[in-house]
XYZ file of C-alpha atoms in Angstrom:
301
model
C 0.000 0.000 0.000
C 1.100 3.571 -0.565
C 1.087 6.109 2.238
C 0.755 9.843 1.996
C 3.690 11.821 3.326
C 2.349 15.372 3.012
C 4.086 18.286 4.716
C 3.124 21.924 5.184
C 6.726 23.147 4.968
C 9.125 23.379 2.070
C 12.330 21.395 1.954
C 14.332 24.598 2.437
C 12.269 25.535 5.509
C 12.626 22.081 7.016
C 16.399 22.145 6.579
C 16.722 25.634 8.027
C 14.552 24.706 11.020
C 16.737 21.718 11.755
C 19.961 23.676 11.474
C 18.640 26.324 13.878
C 18.094 23.814 16.664
C 20.579 22.792 19.293
C 20.358 19.342 17.799
C 20.653 20.522 14.210
C 23.618 18.362 13.358
C 22.067 15.196 14.711
C 18.668 15.806 13.129
C 20.159 16.950 9.799
C 22.175 13.766 9.490
C 19.052 11.819 10.280
C 17.088 13.644 7.607
C 19.744 12.975 4.988
C 19.829 9.289 5.939
C 16.059 9.134 5.849
C 15.818 10.802 2.464
C 18.063 8.213 0.874
C 16.028 5.408 2.371
C 12.687 6.887 1.391
C 13.002 6.278 -2.366
C 11.017 4.269 -3.031
C 8.664 4.109 -0.049
C 8.717 0.530 1.169
C 5.999 -1.779 2.471
C 2.439 -0.919 3.359
C 3.120 0.831 6.644
C 4.707 4.181 7.377
C 7.377 5.465 5.080
C 10.846 3.997 5.141
C 11.853 7.075 7.100
C 10.227 9.690 9.299
C 10.560 13.356 8.407
C 12.269 15.560 10.959
C 10.427 18.142 13.048
C 12.334 17.911 16.329
C 13.717 20.871 18.234
C 16.318 19.812 20.784
C 18.147 16.592 21.455
C 19.816 15.559 24.669
C 21.450 12.521 26.181
C 21.428 9.304 24.271
C 22.858 6.190 25.821
C 24.232 2.779 25.108
C 22.349 -0.021 23.456
C 19.678 -1.836 25.459
C 18.888 -5.524 25.139
C 15.976 -7.934 25.248
C 15.960 -11.149 27.246
C 13.748 -14.201 27.342
C 11.972 -14.848 30.622
C 10.711 -18.104 32.081
C 7.039 -17.310 31.550
C 6.760 -15.839 28.104
C 9.157 -13.335 26.619
C 10.306 -10.566 28.908
C 12.184 -7.692 27.324
C 14.217 -5.580 29.696
C 15.547 -2.245 28.557
C 18.892 -1.387 30.090
C 18.398 2.279 29.305
C 15.018 3.027 30.873
C 15.660 6.387 32.497
C 16.953 5.970 36.025
C 17.461 8.370 38.866
C 20.688 8.410 40.852
C 21.213 11.056 43.507
C 18.542 13.295 42.028
C 19.874 13.335 38.467
C 18.540 11.730 35.303
C 19.000 11.941 31.545
C 16.436 13.740 29.434
C 14.901 11.512 26.768
C 16.138 12.524 23.286
C 14.078 14.743 21.052
C 12.939 12.848 17.947
C 10.908 13.432 14.834
C 7.134 13.242 15.119
C 7.209 11.591 11.695
C 4.842 12.185 8.804
C 1.703 10.935 10.609
C 1.236 12.965 13.828
C -2.348 14.195 13.246
C -1.630 17.027 15.682
C -2.359 19.884 13.303
C 1.234 20.268 12.091
C 0.762 18.640 8.691
C -1.843 17.347 6.277
C -3.284 14.103 5.015
C -5.038 13.570 1.688
C -7.972 15.736 2.826
C -6.057 18.629 4.352
C -4.756 19.570 7.780
C -5.605 16.909 10.334
C -5.732 17.506 14.089
C -7.145 15.022 16.585
C -6.046 17.124 19.554
C -9.146 19.288 19.230
C -11.579 16.419 18.649
C -14.110 15.254 21.203
C -13.075 11.957 22.776
C -9.318 12.159 22.215
C -8.662 12.282 25.966
C -8.873 8.578 26.808
C -6.855 5.694 28.166
C -8.022 2.935 25.804
C -6.969 3.980 22.317
C -7.836 0.794 20.408
C -11.115 2.144 19.001
C -11.700 5.159 16.798
C -13.642 8.080 18.266
C -15.553 11.243 17.403
C -17.913 9.404 15.041
C -15.474 6.876 13.570
C -16.196 3.256 14.526
C -13.163 1.130 13.638
C -11.261 -0.908 16.215
C -7.589 -1.887 15.839
C -6.992 -5.628 16.226
C -3.813 -7.090 17.647
C -2.037 -8.485 20.698
C -3.079 -6.423 23.767
C -0.503 -3.973 25.074
C -0.605 -1.740 28.146
C 1.764 1.226 28.003
C 2.845 2.706 31.329
C 4.820 5.929 31.207
C 6.202 7.799 34.204
C 7.028 11.453 33.552
C 9.794 12.983 35.703
C 11.326 16.441 35.645
C 15.112 16.562 35.228
C 15.057 20.214 36.303
C 13.468 19.313 39.643
C 15.824 16.540 40.861
C 13.880 14.074 38.693
C 10.753 14.436 40.795
C 7.450 13.148 39.469
C 6.029 15.535 36.869
C 2.390 15.326 37.881
C -0.356 16.827 35.730
C 1.710 16.912 32.560
C -0.075 15.396 29.558
C 0.976 13.003 26.800
C -0.375 12.599 23.280
C 0.585 9.116 22.032
C 0.143 7.421 18.656
C 1.461 4.446 16.682
C 0.725 2.241 13.680
C -1.610 -0.767 13.712
C -0.507 -4.382 13.335
C -0.405 -3.975 9.545
C 1.954 -1.010 9.836
C -0.742 1.493 8.890
C -1.327 4.869 10.549
C -4.928 5.955 11.005
C -5.964 9.115 9.115
C -3.023 8.768 6.687
C -2.596 5.221 5.361
C -4.641 3.806 2.510
C -7.665 1.953 3.842
C -7.713 3.662 7.259
C -7.953 7.361 6.378
C -11.474 7.365 7.867
C -10.245 5.943 11.193
C -8.453 7.698 14.067
C -7.666 4.754 16.323
C -4.374 4.241 18.166
C -4.248 7.911 19.116
C -5.057 9.424 22.474
C -4.216 11.957 25.160
C -3.819 11.296 28.880
C -3.005 13.457 31.899
C -0.389 12.229 34.360
C -1.428 11.695 37.965
C 0.413 13.177 40.946
C 3.108 10.508 40.561
C 3.668 11.360 36.904
C 2.069 8.081 35.801
C 0.104 7.671 32.566
C -1.434 4.442 31.234
C -2.662 3.629 27.731
C -4.433 0.444 26.643
C -3.614 -0.411 23.037
C -2.277 -3.158 20.746
C 1.321 -4.095 20.003
C 2.300 -2.118 16.892
C 3.476 -3.856 13.757
C 6.828 -3.424 12.069
C 6.721 -1.670 8.720
C 9.535 -1.526 6.198
C 12.423 0.717 7.143
C 11.726 1.244 10.861
C 12.070 -0.704 14.079
C 8.740 -1.118 15.930
C 8.095 2.090 17.848
C 5.587 4.413 19.487
C 5.451 8.196 19.065
C 4.530 10.626 21.824
C 4.457 14.318 22.673
C 4.617 15.752 26.196
C 2.620 18.842 27.160
C 2.804 20.969 30.325
C -0.893 20.377 31.081
C -4.002 18.721 29.695
C -5.448 22.096 28.724
C -2.353 22.945 26.679
C -2.438 19.568 24.919
C -5.077 20.960 22.561
C -2.364 22.657 20.476
C 0.858 21.134 19.157
C 2.489 24.525 19.568
C 2.546 23.906 23.324
C 4.436 20.613 23.227
C 7.669 20.570 25.230
C 9.015 17.206 24.079
C 8.540 14.957 21.065
C 10.084 11.501 21.183
C 9.684 7.810 20.422
C 10.241 4.576 22.276
C 11.084 1.076 21.081
C 10.613 -2.521 22.192
C 13.120 -5.320 22.930
C 13.625 -7.708 20.021
C 12.606 -10.757 22.059
C 9.152 -9.305 22.716
C 8.744 -8.241 19.067
C 9.635 -11.694 17.785
C 7.177 -13.360 20.115
C 4.332 -11.014 19.185
C 5.005 -11.264 15.477
C 4.742 -15.044 15.600
C 1.018 -14.639 16.318
C -1.853 -14.286 13.843
C -2.045 -11.021 11.928
C 1.592 -9.972 12.154
C 3.116 -11.957 9.294
C 4.258 -8.847 7.404
C 6.059 -7.666 10.541
C 8.166 -10.841 10.587
C 9.537 -10.036 7.136
C 10.034 -6.339 7.834
C 11.751 -6.870 11.184
C 14.214 -9.287 9.563
C 15.403 -6.450 7.307
C 15.947 -3.743 9.942
C 17.922 -3.335 13.160
C 18.545 -0.684 15.782
C 21.884 -0.032 14.098
C 20.237 0.760 10.747
C 17.091 2.493 12.040
C 17.262 6.194 11.194
C 15.968 7.255 14.623
C 17.540 4.788 17.044
C 20.881 4.181 15.311
C 22.662 6.839 17.378
C 21.556 5.307 20.693
C 18.288 4.182 22.186
C 19.010 3.231 25.771
C 16.728 5.959 27.130
C 14.013 4.911 24.692
C 13.860 1.150 25.176
C 10.786 0.124 27.134
C 10.819 -2.730 29.620
C 8.306 -5.304 28.365
C 6.700 -8.106 30.385
C 3.885 -10.534 29.638
C 3.060 -12.968 26.856
C 1.101 -13.172 23.622
C -1.875 -14.860 25.269
C -2.651 -12.432 28.084
C -0.944 -9.418 26.564
C 2.102 -7.310 27.348
C 2.992 -4.367 29.546
C 5.556 -1.840 28.304
C 7.026 0.449 30.964
C 9.232 3.496 30.439
C 10.318 6.431 32.593
C 10.440 9.623 30.539
C 12.624 12.428 31.866
C 11.857 15.895 30.545
C 13.387 19.294 31.345
C 10.511 21.563 32.350
């Protein structure tokens, strides 16, 4: 399938924006790598690369690993943000990709923004909302994020908000990919509690050609400010241990992901190739009862 990759900025503007950031060098290299990989667009999921819209990048770490547990596959990320003596590493800034649906770009029908739609604030993001009725099928996944503030001795960042989105098990993004442009599932906004904790109920995303399996998210200073992408203070992505991915993709409905995952690695992924230790979720569970992905996200607010 072909996916739309529409942008509301020119190539010159995109390049200048990247070079003006504190992470310009890192993001520019990523863009150049992505551009080479994007011709032609591969598979039926997202494009072979994600376009760059990030602003600042900080602290990447060493490679994390996945391990196999005794009761189903358990992936443990060595780089989940940790706190030692009141200090922690801010999760890297990453591209929001071509399919954010946060009002910053367009799909085939024009500018698309779910942040202002009724029903977007929800924990279970498997079903479409605001009049759409589709439901994303796949292995159940619970995502648990803990937001901490690196500028406040890594204390819990309560009442911040997160907009999270990812592809379905076929590698398609709602609102953008052929066949699901009339759906808006696998997108939602949640407000952190006093402990900085946010939980989403979803499905394990598929692996499309050119990218390791991943989830996108944006962090906002409050739920009220999450209605506009202009208020976001962090855009990033997180990944999953290979052991968990392999186990999920052996189940019904993920056959394309098996092929795509065999042709990509963290070393060749255009987002995670420069380090992903702070972006590797810890995954527990199994394909029968579902998985839980846990990640601590340090921001500087």
